[in-house]
Short mmCIF file of C-alpha atoms in Angstrom, two decimals:
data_model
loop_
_atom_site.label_atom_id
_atom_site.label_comp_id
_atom_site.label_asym_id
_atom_site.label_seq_id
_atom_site.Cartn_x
_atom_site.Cartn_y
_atom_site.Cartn_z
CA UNK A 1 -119.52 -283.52 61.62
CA UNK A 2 -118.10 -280.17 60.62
CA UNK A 3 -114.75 -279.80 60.40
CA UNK A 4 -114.67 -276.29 60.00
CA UNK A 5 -115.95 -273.97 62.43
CA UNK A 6 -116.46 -270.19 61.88
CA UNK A 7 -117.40 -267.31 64.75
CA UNK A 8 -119.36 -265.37 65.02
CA UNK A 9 -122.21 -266.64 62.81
CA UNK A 10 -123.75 -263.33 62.15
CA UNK A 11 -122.16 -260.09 63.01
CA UNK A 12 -123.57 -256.43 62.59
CA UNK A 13 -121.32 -253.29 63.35
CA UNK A 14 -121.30 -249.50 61.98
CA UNK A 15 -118.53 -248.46 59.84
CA UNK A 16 -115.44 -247.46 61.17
CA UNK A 17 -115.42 -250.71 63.49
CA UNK A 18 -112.56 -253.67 63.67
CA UNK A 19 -113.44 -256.92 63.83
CA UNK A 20 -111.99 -260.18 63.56
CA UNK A 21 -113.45 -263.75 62.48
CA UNK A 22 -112.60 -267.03 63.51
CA UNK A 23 -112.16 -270.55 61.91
CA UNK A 24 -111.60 -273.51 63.81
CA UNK A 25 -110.96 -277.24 63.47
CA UNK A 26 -109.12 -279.92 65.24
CA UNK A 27 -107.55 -281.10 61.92
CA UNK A 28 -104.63 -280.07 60.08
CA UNK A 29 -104.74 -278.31 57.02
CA UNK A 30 -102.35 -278.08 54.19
CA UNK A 31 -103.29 -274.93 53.15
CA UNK A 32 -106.36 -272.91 54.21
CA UNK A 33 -108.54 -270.48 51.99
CA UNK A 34 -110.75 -267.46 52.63
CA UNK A 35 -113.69 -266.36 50.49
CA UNK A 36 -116.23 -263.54 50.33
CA UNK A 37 -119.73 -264.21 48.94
CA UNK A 38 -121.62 -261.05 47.78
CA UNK A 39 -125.61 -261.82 47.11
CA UNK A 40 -126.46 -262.74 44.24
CA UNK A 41 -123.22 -264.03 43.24
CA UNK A 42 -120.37 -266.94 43.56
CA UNK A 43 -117.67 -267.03 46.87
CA UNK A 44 -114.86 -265.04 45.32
CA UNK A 45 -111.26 -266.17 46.52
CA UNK A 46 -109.81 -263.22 48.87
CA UNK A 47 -106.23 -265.31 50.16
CA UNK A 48 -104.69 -268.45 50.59
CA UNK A 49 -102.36 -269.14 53.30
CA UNK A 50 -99.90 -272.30 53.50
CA UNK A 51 -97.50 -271.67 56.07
CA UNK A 52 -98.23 -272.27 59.87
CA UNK A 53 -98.18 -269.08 61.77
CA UNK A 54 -98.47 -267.57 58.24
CA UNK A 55 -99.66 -263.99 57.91
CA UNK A 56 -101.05 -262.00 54.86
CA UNK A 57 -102.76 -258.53 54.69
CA UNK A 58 -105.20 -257.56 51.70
CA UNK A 59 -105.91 -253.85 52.53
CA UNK A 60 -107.71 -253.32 55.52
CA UNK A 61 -107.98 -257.71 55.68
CA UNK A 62 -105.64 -259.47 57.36
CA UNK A 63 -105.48 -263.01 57.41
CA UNK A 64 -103.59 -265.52 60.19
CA UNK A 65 -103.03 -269.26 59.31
CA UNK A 66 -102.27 -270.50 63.19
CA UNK A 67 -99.04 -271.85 64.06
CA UNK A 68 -100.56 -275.84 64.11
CA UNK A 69 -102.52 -275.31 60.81
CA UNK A 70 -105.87 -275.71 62.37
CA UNK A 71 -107.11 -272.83 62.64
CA UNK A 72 -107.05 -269.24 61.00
CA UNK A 73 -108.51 -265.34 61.51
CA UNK A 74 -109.44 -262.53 59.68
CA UNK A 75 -109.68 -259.27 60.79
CA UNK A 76 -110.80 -256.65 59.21
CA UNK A 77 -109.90 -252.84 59.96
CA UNK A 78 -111.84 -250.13 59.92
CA UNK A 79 -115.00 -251.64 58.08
CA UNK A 80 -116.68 -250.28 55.28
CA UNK A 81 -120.31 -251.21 53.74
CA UNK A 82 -118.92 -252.82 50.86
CA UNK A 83 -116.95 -255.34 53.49
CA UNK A 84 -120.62 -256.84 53.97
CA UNK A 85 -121.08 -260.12 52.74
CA UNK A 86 -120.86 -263.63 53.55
CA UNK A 87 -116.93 -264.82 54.58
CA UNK A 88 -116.41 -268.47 54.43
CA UNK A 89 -113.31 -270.13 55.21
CA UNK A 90 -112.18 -273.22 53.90
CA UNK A 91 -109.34 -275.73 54.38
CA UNK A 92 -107.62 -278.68 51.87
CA UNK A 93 -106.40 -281.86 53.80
CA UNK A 94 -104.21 -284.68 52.68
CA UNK A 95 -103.76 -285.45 49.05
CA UNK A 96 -107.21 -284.42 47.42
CA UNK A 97 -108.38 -281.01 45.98
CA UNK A 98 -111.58 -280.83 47.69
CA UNK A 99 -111.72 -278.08 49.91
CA UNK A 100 -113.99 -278.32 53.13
CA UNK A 101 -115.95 -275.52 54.27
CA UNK A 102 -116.34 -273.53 57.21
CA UNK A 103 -120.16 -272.72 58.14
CA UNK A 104 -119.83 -268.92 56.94
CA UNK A 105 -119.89 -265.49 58.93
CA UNK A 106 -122.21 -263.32 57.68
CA UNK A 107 -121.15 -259.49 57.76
CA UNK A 108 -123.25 -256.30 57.89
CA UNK A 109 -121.33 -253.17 57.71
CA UNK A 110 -123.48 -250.40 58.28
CA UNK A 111 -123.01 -246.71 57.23
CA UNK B 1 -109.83 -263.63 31.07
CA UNK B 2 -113.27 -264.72 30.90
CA UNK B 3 -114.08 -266.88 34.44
CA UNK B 4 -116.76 -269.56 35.08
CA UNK B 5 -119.31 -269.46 33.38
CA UNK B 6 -122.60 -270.87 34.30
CA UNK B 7 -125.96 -271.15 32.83
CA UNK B 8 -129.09 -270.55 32.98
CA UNK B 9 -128.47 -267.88 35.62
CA UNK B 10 -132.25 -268.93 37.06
CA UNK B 11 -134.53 -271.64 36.29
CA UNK B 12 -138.02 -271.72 37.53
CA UNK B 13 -139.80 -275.10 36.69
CA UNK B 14 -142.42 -277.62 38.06
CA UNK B 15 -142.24 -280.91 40.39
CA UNK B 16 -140.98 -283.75 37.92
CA UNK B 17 -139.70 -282.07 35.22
CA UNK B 18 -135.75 -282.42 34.10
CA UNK B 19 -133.62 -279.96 34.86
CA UNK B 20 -130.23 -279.27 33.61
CA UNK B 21 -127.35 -276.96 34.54
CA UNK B 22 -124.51 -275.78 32.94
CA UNK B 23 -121.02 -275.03 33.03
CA UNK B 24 -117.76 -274.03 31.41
CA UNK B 25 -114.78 -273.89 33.84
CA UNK B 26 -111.71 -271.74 32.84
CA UNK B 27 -109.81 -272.35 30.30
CA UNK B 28 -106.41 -274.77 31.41
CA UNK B 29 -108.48 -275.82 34.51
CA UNK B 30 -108.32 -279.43 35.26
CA UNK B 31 -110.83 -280.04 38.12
CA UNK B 32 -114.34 -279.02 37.93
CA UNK B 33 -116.63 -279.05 41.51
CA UNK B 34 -120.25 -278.60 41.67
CA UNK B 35 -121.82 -277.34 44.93
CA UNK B 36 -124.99 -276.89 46.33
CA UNK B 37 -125.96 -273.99 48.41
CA UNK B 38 -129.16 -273.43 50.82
CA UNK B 39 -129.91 -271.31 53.93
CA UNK B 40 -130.06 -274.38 56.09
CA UNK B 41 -127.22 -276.46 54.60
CA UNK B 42 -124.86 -273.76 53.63
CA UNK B 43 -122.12 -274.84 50.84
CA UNK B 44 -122.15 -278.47 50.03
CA UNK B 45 -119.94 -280.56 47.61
CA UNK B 46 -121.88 -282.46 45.08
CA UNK B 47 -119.23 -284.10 42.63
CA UNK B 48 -115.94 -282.88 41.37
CA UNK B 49 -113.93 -284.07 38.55
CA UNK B 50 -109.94 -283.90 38.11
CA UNK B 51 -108.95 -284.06 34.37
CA UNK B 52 -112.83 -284.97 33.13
CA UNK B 53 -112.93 -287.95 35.66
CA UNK B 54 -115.49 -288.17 38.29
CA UNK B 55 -113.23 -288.28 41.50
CA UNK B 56 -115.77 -288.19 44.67
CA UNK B 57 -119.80 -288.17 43.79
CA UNK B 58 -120.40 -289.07 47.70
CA UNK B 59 -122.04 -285.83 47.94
CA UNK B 60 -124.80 -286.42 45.12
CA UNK B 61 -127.97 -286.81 46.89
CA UNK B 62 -129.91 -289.47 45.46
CA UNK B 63 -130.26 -291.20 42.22
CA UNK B 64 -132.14 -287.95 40.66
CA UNK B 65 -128.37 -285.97 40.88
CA UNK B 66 -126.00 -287.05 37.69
CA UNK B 67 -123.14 -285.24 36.61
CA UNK B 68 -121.20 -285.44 33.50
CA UNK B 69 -117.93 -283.62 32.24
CA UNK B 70 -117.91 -285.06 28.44
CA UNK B 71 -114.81 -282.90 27.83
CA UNK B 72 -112.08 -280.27 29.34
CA UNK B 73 -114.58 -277.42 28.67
CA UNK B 74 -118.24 -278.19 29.45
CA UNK B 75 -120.02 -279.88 32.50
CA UNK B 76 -123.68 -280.85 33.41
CA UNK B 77 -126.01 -281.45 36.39
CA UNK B 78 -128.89 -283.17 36.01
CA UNK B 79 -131.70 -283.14 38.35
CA UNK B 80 -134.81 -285.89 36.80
CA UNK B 81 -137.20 -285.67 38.15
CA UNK B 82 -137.09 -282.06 40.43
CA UNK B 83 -138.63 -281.98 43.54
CA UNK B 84 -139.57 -278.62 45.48
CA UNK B 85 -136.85 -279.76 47.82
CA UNK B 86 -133.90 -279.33 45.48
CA UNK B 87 -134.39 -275.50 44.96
CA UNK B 88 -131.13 -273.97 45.99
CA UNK B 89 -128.55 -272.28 44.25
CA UNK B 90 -125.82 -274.11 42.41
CA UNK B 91 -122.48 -273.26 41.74
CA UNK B 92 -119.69 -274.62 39.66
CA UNK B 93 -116.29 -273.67 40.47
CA UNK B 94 -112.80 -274.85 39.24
CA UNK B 95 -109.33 -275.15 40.18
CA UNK B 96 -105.68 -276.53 38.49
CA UNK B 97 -104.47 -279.05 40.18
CA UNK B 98 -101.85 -278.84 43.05
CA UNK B 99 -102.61 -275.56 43.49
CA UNK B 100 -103.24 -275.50 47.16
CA UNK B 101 -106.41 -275.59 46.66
CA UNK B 102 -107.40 -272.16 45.32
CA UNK B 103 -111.08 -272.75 43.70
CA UNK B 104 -113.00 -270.07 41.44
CA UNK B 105 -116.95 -269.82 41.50
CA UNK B 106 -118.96 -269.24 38.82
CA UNK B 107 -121.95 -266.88 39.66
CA UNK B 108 -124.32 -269.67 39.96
CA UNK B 109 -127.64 -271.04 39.31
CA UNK B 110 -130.66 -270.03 41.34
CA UNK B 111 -133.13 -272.87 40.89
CA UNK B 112 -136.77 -272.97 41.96
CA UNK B 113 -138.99 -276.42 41.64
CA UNK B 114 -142.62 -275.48 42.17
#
């Protein structure tokens, strides 16, 4: 079963676009992570939110942590190429440190 | 600040041979993960370790898998014998503890069993 469910899967849009990505469970989080993954390299932490109803902007990124803690967006403004890469949410419950993650988005920004 | 560091970056090697990967997680870290990442399966959780102690191994796949953390600075996988289904990439991350979570990758091992 997977707790964490990201939308779209795949998504492929010129530059200049919005878009926004979506993580869903039907658990509550404590706290709730997003990461990028360029290829060829490790998931590199972009924001952690903690509040419910929580929201932080990185740039053109903004991040929502929903108002129950289940679920969270990003959306990203005015994509570039060097937004493409794989975007992977993922969430800590209860009193461990392992995180559980979201199936992935992959972005393709093109010029 | 150096980050994770992981090695060998790729490993190429045959059907039953031993295979080990390394790590050393950032310096003042006290938990250690090891994941597993494929196409298919995405980003799985192998082991992690809080303060050099194995905490949850339930995602080790078999009896092959073992993971060790013999001190504060230096981890190992151990795959014995490989098999062609293991190739994946493999990535060690850490994290202090209680702090919400927030995990750093290292840039991973790409391994390929012929």
């Amino acid at each position: 079963t997977q707790l964490l469910e990201q939308s779209p899967q795949f998504l492929s849009i010129q530059e200049g676009e919005n878009l926004t990505v979506y993580c869903n469970s039907s658990s509550v989080f404590s706290s709730l992570q997003w990461y990028r993954q360029e290829p060829g390299e490790g998931p590199v932490l972009l924001v952690t939110v903690v509040t419910g109803g929580e929201v932080k902007k990185l740039k053109r990124l903004t991040f929502q942590f929903g108002d129950a803690r289940k679920d969270s967006s990003l959306h990203i403004t005015a994509a570039q190429p060097g937004d493409t890469g794989l975007y992977l949410c993922a969430g800590l419950r209860g009193a461990t440190n392992k995180l559980i993650f979201g199936t992935g988005t992959l972005l393709a920004v093109q010029p | 600040d150096a980050g994770v560091i992981q090695s060998p970056r790729h490993e190429v090697t045959e059907m039953g041979q031993e295979v080990t990967l390394r790590c050393k997680p950032i310096s003042g870290h006290n938990s250690l993960f090891w994941y597993r990442q494929t196409m298919m399966r995405g980003l799985e959780l192998l082991i992690y370790f809080n303060n050099n102690v194995p905490i949850d191994d339930s995602g080790m796949p078999e009896d092959r898998f073992s993971a060790k953390m013999p001190n504060a600075s230096f981890s190992t996988l151990k795959i014995q014998p490989s098999e062609p289904r293991d190739s994946a990439v493999y990535f060690c991350a850490s994290s202090l503890l209680n702090d919400r979570g927030r995990q750093y990758f290292g840039p991973g091992t790409r391994l390929t069993v012929l």
